[in-house]
Amino acid sequence: MQWRIARASVIGTGHIRANMPCQDSNYVMQIGDSVIIAVSDGLGSAAYSDVGSKFVCQDVVTRIANATNPPAPSLMSSISHFILGTPQAQIVMKDIMTDAVSQARTALEELATTNAHTLREYACTLLIAVLTPKEWHVLHIGDGAVVGILSATEVKTLSAPDNGEFINVTVPLTSNEYLSNLRFSHGVEELYGIALLSDGVQPMCINYQTNAAYPGFFTPLIQWLASLPESELAQAHPVLTTLLDSDKLRQKSDDDMTLVLTLRLQAPT
Amino acid sequence: MSNIPDVSFDPTNPDPRVACVLVLDTSGSMHGERIDQLNQGLVEFHNALQSDSVAQSRVEIAIVTFGPAQLTQDFISASNFTPPVLQANGDTPLGAALQQALDQIAVRKQLYKDNGTPYYRPWIFLITDGAPTDGNAWQAAATRIKADEANKSVAFFSVGVEGADIEVLKQLSTRPPMMLKGLHFRELFVWLSASLKAVSQSQPGQQVPLSSAESWSQV
């Protein structure tokens, strides 16, 4: 295992009041020294968005994993290894991730059709990050944010929320205009780690005006996760769940909250 | 279990806001029992908002009265709102009052944008018991309201008190006007505060179902 991972999706108190399920989901897959992470927030207005967010997270991560690391060596995998850390990697990974998103969306549409529902009823946002030893790639539609962790005390926003004019409006993956709303970002640098979060966590840690990540939120989390003995890493999820569920965070947001925090096993020297 | 990380929050992020302009008819025909009940309704409105800590910091209220059309209360957070005691006299310049309300919303939204304050769709809530006395000015206001409704930049509600020109109210917006049952202003304002509370705590993309208005309105 090369990664320390803490991940949690908790139901919002507003959802409990309205008798709605938790519509946030997350999914993480480690492949050697790389990791693929997805977070999705099902829209409150969509009846089956909890199903949609869960399906899309798992489906898209699996597709990216298969494309970059297939069971049998393929042209794509030899290309992606050959070009790792070069400008071409950006183009190849953008294609792989965009294809995975389109295919996951098509699969979601098939699921909706099978269940005699419309795709709209599965509306959700999507944030995906791929970290390799030499670079990071992010694909994002809707709100929520992706934050790069440079060191135990330094964070920077890699992909900012895309809210509409009003706080309760965003463009979901299920929109017909999803392709033109996909935001890809990329960097050639070895990040110490990365954090993906749904909009329920935004008020605490992403500045509304500048979209800057707030170090006072992330630093205690990074230091906590980095200090866990390897044998106790499985405890990271319930601790993070307890934090998101705490009154302190609930006072800032009654929405569903998802946070996935991923660090390399060893801090960069 | 290990200790819970002690995170702190970005202190500069303001709470999201929902702006509501009350456009209230204070023309001569509102004199007596009507204006007294309207004032009582505003007191109920104040009390209901005070009981909700989230709504207190998120709901912002302004009041435009007519006539003459004037800004009686500039935008103020619900926590600082004090219900005014309105007097009834003058005519019914509905068009001018609605234009003023739309202008106030536009200014407020620009302020939110400049400050990076997230905001919900603002509300305009009109209550009148008469017919416009400023000629066709209400038609220009109606055009503006319909355009703002169509691009979802404002939600417009109108309530007619007995004697209101319902045909004019019908043309102000695609959303049909509601008629006040008797002088049930208090029930109306309890409903309005509950609706604003629901909006101010709504989730992204969520259509806020408004509760039934049957306690104060009639078809």
Coordinates of C-alpha atoms in Angstrom, one line a residue:
Chain A
M1 CA 0.0 0.0 0.0
Q2 CA 1.5 3.3 -1.0
W3 CA -1.3 5.7 0.1
R4 CA -3.0 6.9 3.3
I5 CA -6.6 7.4 2.6
A6 CA -9.4 8.9 4.7
R7 CA -12.8 9.1 3.1
A8 CA -16.4 9.7 4.3
S9 CA -19.8 10.7 2.9
V10 CA -22.3 11.7 5.5
I11 CA -26.0 12.6 5.2
G12 CA -26.9 16.3 5.8
T13 CA -29.3 17.3 8.6
G14 CA -31.3 19.0 5.9
H15 CA -31.7 15.7 4.1
I16 CA -32.7 13.9 7.3
R17 CA -35.4 16.6 8.0
A18 CA -36.7 16.3 4.4
N19 CA -36.6 12.4 4.6
M20 CA -34.1 12.3 1.8
P21 CA -31.2 9.8 1.5
C22 CA -27.5 10.7 1.5
Q23 CA -26.9 11.6 -2.1
D24 CA -23.1 12.0 -1.9
S25 CA -20.8 9.2 -2.9
N26 CA -17.1 8.5 -3.2
Y27 CA -14.9 5.8 -4.6
V28 CA -11.1 5.2 -4.5
M29 CA -8.8 2.7 -6.3
Q30 CA -5.1 2.3 -5.7
I31 CA -3.0 1.0 -8.5
G32 CA 0.6 0.7 -7.4
D33 CA 2.0 4.1 -7.0
S34 CA -1.0 5.8 -8.6
V35 CA -4.4 6.4 -7.2
I36 CA -7.8 7.2 -8.8
I37 CA -10.5 9.1 -6.8
A38 CA -14.1 10.0 -7.6
V39 CA -16.6 12.1 -5.6
S40 CA -20.1 12.8 -6.7
D41 CA -23.0 14.8 -5.2
G42 CA -26.5 13.7 -6.3
L43 CA -28.8 16.7 -6.9
G44 CA -31.5 17.2 -4.3
S45 CA -34.1 17.8 -7.0
A46 CA -33.4 14.4 -8.7
A47 CA -35.3 11.4 -7.3
Y48 CA -32.6 8.8 -7.8
S49 CA -29.5 10.9 -7.5
D50 CA -28.2 8.8 -4.6
V51 CA -28.1 5.8 -7.0
G52 CA -26.6 8.0 -9.8
S53 CA -23.8 9.4 -7.7
K54 CA -22.8 5.9 -6.4
F55 CA -23.0 4.3 -9.8
V56 CA -21.0 7.0 -11.5
C57 CA -18.2 7.1 -8.9
Q58 CA -17.5 3.4 -9.2
D59 CA -18.0 3.1 -12.9
V60 CA -15.8 6.0 -13.9
V61 CA -12.9 4.9 -11.6
T62 CA -13.1 1.4 -12.9
R63 CA -13.0 2.6 -16.5
I64 CA -10.0 4.8 -15.9
A65 CA -8.2 2.0 -14.2
N66 CA -8.9 -0.4 -17.0
A67 CA -7.8 2.2 -19.6
T68 CA -4.5 3.1 -17.9
N69 CA -3.7 -0.3 -16.4
P70 CA -5.4 -3.0 -18.4
P71 CA -5.0 -6.7 -17.4
A72 CA -3.2 -7.4 -20.7
P73 CA -0.7 -4.8 -21.9
S74 CA -2.2 -2.5 -24.5
L75 CA -1.1 0.2 -26.7
M76 CA -2.6 2.7 -24.4
S77 CA -0.8 1.5 -21.3
S78 CA 2.6 1.4 -23.1
I79 CA 1.9 4.9 -24.3
S80 CA 0.9 6.1 -20.9
H81 CA 4.0 4.7 -19.3
F82 CA 6.2 5.9 -22.0
I83 CA 5.0 9.5 -21.8
L84 CA 4.5 9.8 -18.0
G85 CA 5.7 13.2 -16.9
T86 CA 5.7 14.6 -20.5
P87 CA 3.3 17.1 -22.1
Q88 CA 1.7 14.3 -24.1
A89 CA 0.5 12.7 -20.8
Q90 CA -1.8 15.5 -20.4
I91 CA -3.5 14.9 -23.8
V92 CA -3.7 11.1 -23.3
M93 CA -5.0 11.3 -19.8
K94 CA -7.5 14.0 -20.8
D95 CA -8.8 11.7 -23.5
I96 CA -8.9 8.7 -21.2
M97 CA -10.8 10.5 -18.5
T98 CA -13.2 12.3 -20.8
D99 CA -14.0 8.9 -22.5
A100 CA -14.5 7.3 -19.1
V101 CA -16.9 10.1 -18.1
S102 CA -18.9 9.8 -21.4
Q103 CA -19.1 6.0 -21.1
A104 CA -20.1 6.2 -17.5
R105 CA -22.8 8.7 -18.4
T106 CA -24.1 6.4 -21.2
A107 CA -24.1 3.5 -18.7
L108 CA -26.1 5.6 -16.3
E109 CA -28.6 6.4 -19.0
E110 CA -28.9 2.7 -19.7
L111 CA -29.5 2.0 -16.0
A112 CA -32.2 4.8 -16.0
T113 CA -33.9 3.3 -19.1
T114 CA -33.8 -0.2 -17.6
N115 CA -35.6 1.2 -14.5
A116 CA -38.1 3.2 -16.7
H117 CA -36.6 6.5 -15.4
T118 CA -35.1 9.5 -17.1
L119 CA -31.5 10.3 -16.9
R120 CA -32.4 13.6 -15.2
E121 CA -33.7 11.7 -12.2
Y122 CA -30.1 10.5 -11.6
A123 CA -28.5 14.0 -11.8
C124 CA -25.2 14.3 -10.0
T125 CA -21.9 16.2 -10.1
L126 CA -18.6 14.5 -10.6
L127 CA -15.0 15.1 -9.5
I128 CA -12.2 12.8 -10.6
A129 CA -8.5 12.9 -9.7
V130 CA -5.7 10.7 -10.9
L131 CA -2.4 11.0 -9.1
T132 CA 0.7 9.4 -10.5
P133 CA 4.3 9.7 -9.2
K134 CA 5.0 12.6 -11.6
E135 CA 1.7 14.4 -12.2
W136 CA -1.9 15.0 -11.4
H137 CA -5.0 15.1 -13.6
V138 CA -8.4 16.4 -12.6
L139 CA -11.7 16.3 -14.4
H140 CA -14.7 18.1 -12.9
I141 CA -18.3 18.9 -13.6
G142 CA -20.5 20.9 -11.2
D143 CA -19.7 22.2 -7.7
G144 CA -17.4 20.8 -5.1
A145 CA -13.6 21.3 -5.2
V146 CA -10.3 19.5 -5.7
V147 CA -7.4 20.6 -3.5
G148 CA -3.8 19.7 -4.0
I149 CA -1.6 19.0 -0.9
L150 CA 1.9 20.2 -1.5
S151 CA 3.2 19.7 2.1
A152 CA 1.8 19.3 5.6
T153 CA 1.0 23.0 5.7
E154 CA 0.6 24.0 2.0
V155 CA -2.6 23.5 0.0
K156 CA -3.8 24.9 -3.3
T157 CA -7.1 24.6 -5.1
L158 CA -6.7 22.6 -8.3
S159 CA -10.3 22.7 -9.5
A160 CA -12.8 25.2 -8.2
P161 CA -16.6 24.9 -7.8
D162 CA -18.7 26.0 -10.8
N163 CA -21.8 27.5 -9.3
G164 CA -24.4 29.1 -11.4
E165 CA -25.6 32.6 -10.5
F166 CA -27.4 31.2 -7.4
I167 CA -25.9 29.0 -4.8
N168 CA -28.5 26.2 -5.4
V169 CA -27.8 25.8 -9.1
T170 CA -25.1 23.8 -10.9
V171 CA -24.7 21.9 -14.2
P172 CA -24.8 18.2 -13.5
L173 CA -23.2 15.3 -15.5
T174 CA -26.7 14.4 -16.7
S175 CA -27.1 17.7 -18.5
N176 CA -27.1 17.6 -22.3
E177 CA -24.4 20.2 -22.2
Y178 CA -22.1 18.1 -20.0
L179 CA -19.2 18.0 -22.4
S180 CA -18.9 21.7 -22.7
N181 CA -19.0 22.0 -18.9
L182 CA -16.3 19.4 -18.2
R183 CA -13.2 21.2 -16.7
F184 CA -9.9 19.4 -17.1
S185 CA -6.8 20.5 -15.2
H186 CA -3.4 19.0 -15.0
G187 CA 0.0 19.5 -13.4
V188 CA 3.5 18.0 -13.8
E189 CA 4.5 17.8 -10.1
E190 CA 4.6 15.2 -7.4
L191 CA 1.9 16.2 -5.0
Y192 CA 2.1 15.0 -1.5
G193 CA -1.6 14.3 -1.7
I194 CA -5.0 15.5 -2.8
A195 CA -8.4 16.2 -1.3
L196 CA -11.7 16.0 -3.1
L197 CA -14.8 17.5 -1.5
S198 CA -18.5 18.0 -2.2
D199 CA -20.2 21.4 -1.9
G200 CA -21.4 20.6 1.6
V201 CA -17.8 21.0 2.8
Q202 CA -17.1 24.1 0.7
P203 CA -18.3 26.8 3.2
M204 CA -15.6 25.7 5.7
C205 CA -12.6 25.5 3.5
I206 CA -13.0 27.0 0.0
N207 CA -13.0 30.8 -0.1
Y208 CA -16.2 32.1 -1.9
Q209 CA -14.4 35.0 -3.6
T210 CA -11.0 33.6 -4.5
N211 CA -11.7 29.8 -4.4
A212 CA -8.5 29.5 -2.3
A213 CA -8.2 26.5 0.0
Y214 CA -8.1 27.4 3.6
P215 CA -5.0 25.9 5.3
G216 CA -6.5 26.1 8.8
F217 CA -9.0 23.4 7.7
F218 CA -6.6 21.1 5.8
T219 CA -3.5 21.3 7.9
P220 CA -4.9 19.5 11.0
L221 CA -6.4 16.8 8.8
I222 CA -3.1 16.3 6.9
Q223 CA -1.1 16.1 10.1
W224 CA -3.6 13.7 11.7
L225 CA -3.6 11.3 8.6
A226 CA 0.2 11.5 8.2
S227 CA 0.7 10.5 11.8
L228 CA -1.5 7.4 11.8
P229 CA 0.5 4.2 12.2
E230 CA 0.1 2.1 9.0
S231 CA -1.7 -0.6 11.0
E232 CA -4.4 1.9 12.0
L233 CA -5.1 3.4 8.6
A234 CA -8.5 1.6 8.5
Q235 CA -9.5 3.8 11.5
A236 CA -9.2 6.9 9.3
H237 CA -12.6 6.5 7.8
P238 CA -14.7 6.4 11.0
V239 CA -12.7 9.3 12.5
L240 CA -13.4 11.4 9.4
T241 CA -17.0 10.4 9.5
T242 CA -17.2 11.6 13.1
L243 CA -15.7 14.9 12.2
L244 CA -18.1 15.5 9.3
D245 CA -21.0 14.5 11.6
S246 CA -19.9 16.8 14.4
D247 CA -22.0 19.8 15.5
K248 CA -19.1 22.1 14.6
L249 CA -19.4 21.2 10.9
R250 CA -23.1 20.8 11.0
Q251 CA -23.5 24.4 12.0
K252 CA -21.9 25.6 8.8
S253 CA -23.8 23.2 6.4
D254 CA -26.8 21.0 6.6
D255 CA -26.1 19.5 3.2
D256 CA -24.6 16.1 2.6
M257 CA -20.8 16.2 3.1
T258 CA -18.1 14.2 1.4
L259 CA -14.4 14.5 1.9
V260 CA -11.7 12.2 0.5
L261 CA -8.2 12.9 1.7
T262 CA -5.3 11.0 0.1
L263 CA -1.6 11.2 1.1
R264 CA 1.4 9.4 0.0
L265 CA 2.6 7.0 2.7
Q266 CA 5.8 9.0 3.1
A267 CA 5.9 12.8 3.2
P268 CA 8.1 14.3 0.5
T269 CA 11.6 15.1 1.7
Chain B
M1 CA -10.2 5.8 18.2
S2 CA -7.7 8.5 17.6
N3 CA -8.5 12.1 18.3
I4 CA -10.7 14.0 15.9
P5 CA -8.6 16.6 14.0
D6 CA -9.3 20.1 15.2
V7 CA -10.1 21.9 11.9
S8 CA -10.8 25.6 11.7
F9 CA -13.0 27.3 9.1
D10 CA -12.3 30.1 6.6
P11 CA -13.7 33.1 8.6
T12 CA -14.2 35.2 5.5
N13 CA -16.9 33.1 3.9
P14 CA -20.3 34.8 4.4
D15 CA -23.5 32.8 4.8
P16 CA -25.6 32.7 1.7
R17 CA -28.4 35.3 1.5
V18 CA -32.0 35.3 0.3
A19 CA -33.3 38.9 -0.4
C20 CA -37.0 39.6 -0.1
V21 CA -38.6 42.9 -1.0
L22 CA -42.1 43.5 0.5
V23 CA -44.0 45.8 -1.7
L24 CA -46.9 47.0 0.5
D25 CA -49.9 49.1 -0.5
T26 CA -50.3 52.0 2.0
S27 CA -52.8 53.9 -0.1
G28 CA -55.8 55.6 1.5
S29 CA -58.1 52.6 0.9
M30 CA -55.9 50.6 3.3
H31 CA -56.9 53.0 6.1
G32 CA -58.3 51.6 9.4
E33 CA -58.6 47.9 10.1
R34 CA -56.6 46.9 7.0
I35 CA -53.4 48.8 7.8
D36 CA -53.7 47.7 11.5
Q37 CA -53.9 44.1 10.5
L38 CA -51.0 44.5 8.0
N39 CA -48.9 46.0 10.8
Q40 CA -49.8 43.1 13.0
G41 CA -48.7 40.8 10.2
L42 CA -45.3 42.5 10.0
V43 CA -44.9 41.9 13.8
E44 CA -45.7 38.2 13.3
F45 CA -43.3 38.1 10.4
H46 CA -40.6 39.5 12.6
N47 CA -41.3 37.1 15.5
A48 CA -41.4 34.1 13.2
L49 CA -38.0 35.0 11.7
Q50 CA -36.5 35.6 15.1
S51 CA -37.2 32.0 16.1
D52 CA -34.9 30.6 13.4
S53 CA -31.2 31.3 13.8
V54 CA -30.2 30.3 10.3
A55 CA -33.0 32.4 8.7
Q56 CA -32.0 35.3 10.9
S57 CA -28.6 35.5 9.3
R58 CA -29.6 34.5 5.8
V59 CA -32.9 36.3 5.1
E60 CA -32.6 40.0 4.2
I61 CA -35.7 42.2 4.0
A62 CA -36.5 45.5 2.3
I63 CA -39.9 47.3 2.2
V64 CA -41.2 49.5 -0.5
T65 CA -44.5 51.2 0.3
F66 CA -46.9 53.0 -2.0
G67 CA -48.0 55.7 -2.3
P68 CA -46.1 57.5 -2.8
A69 CA -43.7 54.8 -3.9
Q70 CA -40.8 54.9 -1.4
L71 CA -38.1 52.7 0.2
T72 CA -39.4 52.5 3.7
Q73 CA -36.9 50.0 4.8
D74 CA -33.6 49.4 3.0
F75 CA -32.2 45.8 3.0
I76 CA -31.6 44.6 6.5
S77 CA -30.8 41.1 7.9
A78 CA -33.8 39.4 9.5
S79 CA -31.9 39.5 12.9
N80 CA -31.9 43.3 12.8
F81 CA -35.3 43.8 11.3
T82 CA -37.8 45.9 13.3
P83 CA -41.4 45.9 12.0
P84 CA -42.4 49.4 11.0
V85 CA -45.8 50.9 11.8
L86 CA -47.2 51.9 8.5
Q87 CA -49.7 54.7 7.9
A88 CA -52.3 54.5 5.1
N89 CA -52.7 57.6 2.9
G90 CA -52.1 58.7 -0.7
D91 CA -52.8 57.0 -4.0
T92 CA -51.7 53.7 -5.6
P93 CA -48.6 54.1 -7.8
L94 CA -48.1 50.4 -8.3
G95 CA -45.9 50.7 -11.4
A96 CA -43.4 53.0 -9.7
A97 CA -43.3 50.8 -6.6
L98 CA -42.6 47.7 -8.6
Q99 CA -39.9 49.4 -10.6
Q100 CA -38.3 50.5 -7.3
A101 CA -38.4 46.9 -5.9
L102 CA -36.8 45.6 -9.0
D103 CA -34.1 48.3 -8.8
Q104 CA -33.4 47.4 -5.2
I105 CA -33.0 43.7 -6.1
A106 CA -30.6 44.6 -8.9
V107 CA -28.5 46.7 -6.6
R108 CA -28.5 44.1 -3.9
K109 CA -27.4 41.3 -6.2
Q110 CA -24.5 43.4 -7.5
L111 CA -23.5 43.9 -3.9
Y112 CA -23.6 40.2 -3.3
K113 CA -21.5 39.6 -6.4
D114 CA -18.9 42.3 -5.5
N115 CA -18.5 40.8 -2.0
G116 CA -18.5 37.1 -3.1
T117 CA -21.6 36.4 -1.1
P118 CA -23.6 33.4 -2.4
Y119 CA -27.3 34.1 -2.8
Y120 CA -30.5 32.4 -3.6
R121 CA -33.1 33.7 -6.0
P122 CA -34.5 36.9 -4.5
W123 CA -38.2 37.3 -3.8
I124 CA -40.6 40.2 -4.4
F125 CA -43.8 40.0 -2.4
L126 CA -46.6 42.4 -3.4
I127 CA -49.7 43.1 -1.3
T128 CA -52.3 45.5 -2.6
D129 CA -56.0 46.3 -2.2
G130 CA -56.5 48.7 -5.1
A131 CA -56.0 49.5 -8.7
P132 CA -52.9 51.3 -10.1
T133 CA -53.2 55.1 -10.2
D134 CA -50.0 55.7 -12.2
G135 CA -51.5 55.0 -15.6
N136 CA -49.8 52.3 -17.6
A137 CA -46.6 52.3 -15.6
W138 CA -47.5 48.9 -14.2
Q139 CA -47.2 47.4 -17.7
A140 CA -43.6 48.3 -18.0
A141 CA -43.0 46.8 -14.6
A142 CA -44.9 43.6 -15.7
T143 CA -42.6 43.3 -18.7
R144 CA -39.6 43.5 -16.5
I145 CA -41.0 41.1 -13.9
K146 CA -41.8 38.5 -16.6
A147 CA -38.3 38.8 -18.1
D148 CA -36.7 38.4 -14.6
E149 CA -39.0 35.4 -13.8
A150 CA -38.2 33.8 -17.2
N151 CA -34.4 33.9 -16.6
K152 CA -35.0 32.9 -12.9
S153 CA -33.4 36.1 -11.5
V154 CA -36.4 36.8 -9.3
A155 CA -39.5 35.1 -7.9
F156 CA -42.5 37.3 -7.9
F157 CA -45.6 36.8 -5.7
S158 CA -48.7 39.0 -5.5
V159 CA -51.5 39.0 -3.0
G160 CA -54.8 40.9 -3.5
V161 CA -56.7 42.2 -0.6
E162 CA -60.5 42.6 -1.2
G163 CA -60.9 45.4 -3.7
A164 CA -57.7 44.7 -5.6
D165 CA -57.7 44.9 -9.4
I166 CA -57.1 41.1 -9.9
E167 CA -57.0 41.5 -13.7
V168 CA -53.9 43.8 -13.3
L169 CA -52.3 41.4 -10.8
K170 CA -52.8 38.5 -13.2
Q171 CA -50.9 40.3 -15.9
L172 CA -47.9 41.1 -13.6
S173 CA -46.5 37.6 -13.7
T174 CA -47.0 34.2 -15.0
R175 CA -47.4 33.0 -11.4
P176 CA -51.1 33.6 -10.6
P177 CA -52.0 36.1 -7.8
M178 CA -53.4 34.9 -4.5
M179 CA -56.4 36.5 -2.8
L180 CA -56.2 37.2 0.9
K181 CA -59.0 35.6 2.9
G182 CA -60.6 38.4 4.9
L183 CA -57.8 40.2 6.7
H184 CA -55.7 37.1 7.5
F185 CA -52.5 39.1 7.3
R186 CA -50.9 37.3 10.2
E187 CA -51.4 33.9 8.7
L188 CA -50.0 35.3 5.4
F189 CA -46.8 36.5 7.1
V190 CA -46.3 33.3 9.1
W191 CA -46.5 31.5 5.8
L192 CA -44.1 33.9 4.1
S193 CA -41.5 33.5 6.9
A194 CA -41.8 29.7 6.8
S195 CA -41.3 29.9 3.0
L196 CA -38.2 32.1 3.3
K197 CA -36.8 29.8 6.0
A198 CA -37.2 26.8 3.7
V199 CA -35.5 28.7 0.8
S200 CA -32.7 29.9 3.0
Q201 CA -31.9 26.3 4.1
S202 CA -32.4 24.6 0.7
Q203 CA -29.9 22.4 -1.1
P204 CA -28.3 22.9 -4.4
G205 CA -30.7 22.2 -7.2
Q206 CA -33.5 21.6 -4.9
Q207 CA -37.0 22.9 -5.8
V208 CA -38.3 24.2 -2.6
P209 CA -41.9 23.0 -2.1
L210 CA -43.9 25.9 -0.6
S211 CA -46.4 24.9 2.1
S212 CA -50.1 25.3 1.5
A213 CA -51.4 28.8 1.7
E214 CA -54.9 27.8 2.5
S215 CA -54.8 29.3 6.0
W216 CA -54.8 32.8 4.5
S217 CA -55.7 32.6 0.8
Q218 CA -58.7 31.8 -1.3
V219 CA -59.0 30.9 -4.9

